[in-house]
Amino acid sequence: MRLTEAQALHDKRGIPIAPGDVLKVFHFIGARRKRHYMYKQCLGFKGIGPNRDVPYMKFGHLNMVTDDDARDAYYLENPDGRILPDYEIVQSIQCDHEDRPRLALTSGSKPE
């Protein structure tokens, strides 16, 4: 299943998320206003539904579990081209995430 740039999910900087990317995901704010993060990996796409026509992006918990039926992954509905404000790509397989074409961020969304 291959998606276009407009259909892909994007991190908070507007970079499209691709299979193999490692992402830093905001988790919660703890004591003394400390921000805590989790790290996830994009494992690719999976079609869900009676005809497998609704694509979802699969994320794993960096624990090396590859079983499709395991509960060690979660899915985000795709494709709608939205920006995920709590996700930031920190590493990619081919080290090309900084060179990918970005979405133009609107005035209401600002990168950190």
Short mmCIF file of C-alpha atoms in Angstrom, two decimals:
data_model
loop_
_atom_site.label_atom_id
_atom_site.label_comp_id
_atom_site.label_asym_id
_atom_site.label_seq_id
_atom_site.Cartn_x
_atom_site.Cartn_y
_atom_site.Cartn_z
CA MET A 1 0.00 0.00 0.00
CA ARG A 2 1.62 3.26 -1.14
CA LEU A 3 0.34 6.71 -0.17
CA THR A 4 0.99 10.09 -1.76
CA GLU A 5 2.62 12.98 0.10
CA ALA A 6 -0.78 14.64 0.61
CA GLN A 7 -2.17 11.45 2.17
CA ALA A 8 0.66 10.69 4.59
CA LEU A 9 0.67 11.59 8.26
CA HIS A 10 3.20 14.32 9.14
CA ASP A 11 5.21 15.09 12.26
CA LYS A 12 5.01 18.47 14.04
CA ARG A 13 7.52 20.00 11.58
CA GLY A 14 5.46 18.95 8.54
CA ILE A 15 7.76 16.08 7.53
CA PRO A 16 5.89 13.03 6.15
CA ILE A 17 6.21 9.93 8.35
CA ALA A 18 7.54 6.88 6.48
CA PRO A 19 7.96 3.21 7.47
CA GLY A 20 11.09 2.75 9.55
CA ASP A 21 11.06 6.22 11.11
CA VAL A 22 11.71 6.48 14.86
CA LEU A 23 9.52 9.12 16.48
CA LYS A 24 9.65 11.00 19.78
CA VAL A 25 6.08 11.16 21.10
CA PHE A 26 4.93 13.43 23.92
CA HIS A 27 3.58 11.32 26.81
CA PHE A 28 2.77 13.53 29.81
CA ILE A 29 3.90 16.46 31.98
CA GLY A 30 5.10 15.28 35.36
CA ALA A 31 6.26 16.88 38.57
CA ARG A 32 7.93 20.28 38.22
CA ARG A 33 6.45 20.60 34.72
CA LYS A 34 8.94 18.09 33.27
CA ARG A 35 7.85 16.79 29.85
CA HIS A 36 8.09 13.02 29.38
CA TYR A 37 8.37 11.32 25.98
CA MET A 38 8.07 7.84 24.49
CA TYR A 39 9.86 6.57 21.38
CA LYS A 40 7.94 4.67 18.70
CA GLN A 41 8.75 3.25 15.28
CA CYS A 42 6.55 3.42 12.20
CA LEU A 43 6.12 -0.18 11.04
CA GLY A 44 4.26 0.57 7.82
CA PHE A 45 0.68 0.47 6.64
CA LYS A 46 -2.11 -2.03 7.10
CA GLY A 47 -5.47 -2.16 5.37
CA ILE A 48 -8.37 -2.55 7.79
CA GLY A 49 -12.01 -3.19 7.02
CA PRO A 50 -14.04 -5.75 5.10
CA ASN A 51 -12.18 -5.03 1.86
CA ARG A 52 -8.93 -3.94 3.52
CA ASP A 53 -9.47 -0.59 1.82
CA VAL A 54 -9.01 1.72 4.82
CA PRO A 55 -5.26 2.27 5.33
CA TYR A 56 -3.90 2.71 8.84
CA MET A 57 -0.33 3.53 9.88
CA LYS A 58 1.13 1.01 12.33
CA PHE A 59 3.45 2.08 15.16
CA GLY A 60 5.52 -0.23 17.37
CA HIS A 61 6.94 0.24 20.85
CA LEU A 62 10.64 -0.48 19.98
CA ASN A 63 10.50 -3.87 21.69
CA MET A 64 11.35 -5.97 18.61
CA VAL A 65 7.98 -7.80 18.56
CA THR A 66 7.04 -8.53 14.95
CA ASP A 67 3.91 -10.67 15.43
CA ASP A 68 0.94 -9.04 13.68
CA ASP A 69 -1.53 -10.29 16.28
CA ALA A 70 0.46 -8.98 19.26
CA ARG A 71 -0.85 -6.04 21.23
CA ASP A 72 2.56 -4.39 21.02
CA ALA A 73 1.54 -1.98 18.28
CA TYR A 74 -1.12 0.62 17.68
CA TYR A 75 -2.68 2.11 14.56
CA LEU A 76 -3.47 5.67 13.50
CA GLU A 77 -6.06 6.25 10.82
CA ASN A 78 -4.62 7.37 7.56
CA PRO A 79 -4.70 8.99 4.95
CA ASP A 80 -5.78 12.52 5.56
CA GLY A 81 -2.55 14.47 5.40
CA ARG A 82 -2.83 15.79 8.94
CA ILE A 83 0.01 16.96 11.17
CA LEU A 84 0.51 15.08 14.44
CA PRO A 85 1.58 17.86 16.86
CA ASP A 86 2.94 15.47 19.53
CA TYR A 87 5.11 13.43 17.12
CA GLU A 88 8.63 14.33 15.93
CA ILE A 89 10.83 12.22 13.64
CA VAL A 90 14.24 11.77 15.26
CA GLN A 91 15.72 9.09 13.00
CA SER A 92 14.96 7.36 9.71
CA ILE A 93 16.35 4.26 8.03
CA GLN A 94 17.96 6.14 5.16
CA CYS A 95 18.69 9.31 7.20
CA ASP A 96 16.61 11.29 4.71
CA HIS A 97 13.88 12.70 6.94
CA GLU A 98 15.43 16.20 7.00
CA ASP A 99 15.49 16.25 3.18
CA ARG A 100 11.87 15.16 2.62
CA PRO A 101 9.51 17.83 1.28
CA ARG A 102 7.60 19.42 4.17
CA LEU A 103 4.08 20.71 4.40
CA ALA A 104 3.72 24.45 4.64
CA LEU A 105 2.75 25.05 8.26
CA THR A 106 -0.14 27.45 8.84
CA SER A 107 0.12 30.42 11.16
CA GLY A 108 -1.85 28.52 13.82
CA SER A 109 0.67 25.65 13.96
CA LYS A 110 4.22 26.47 14.93
CA PRO A 111 7.18 24.11 15.15
CA GLU A 112 9.12 24.00 18.40
#
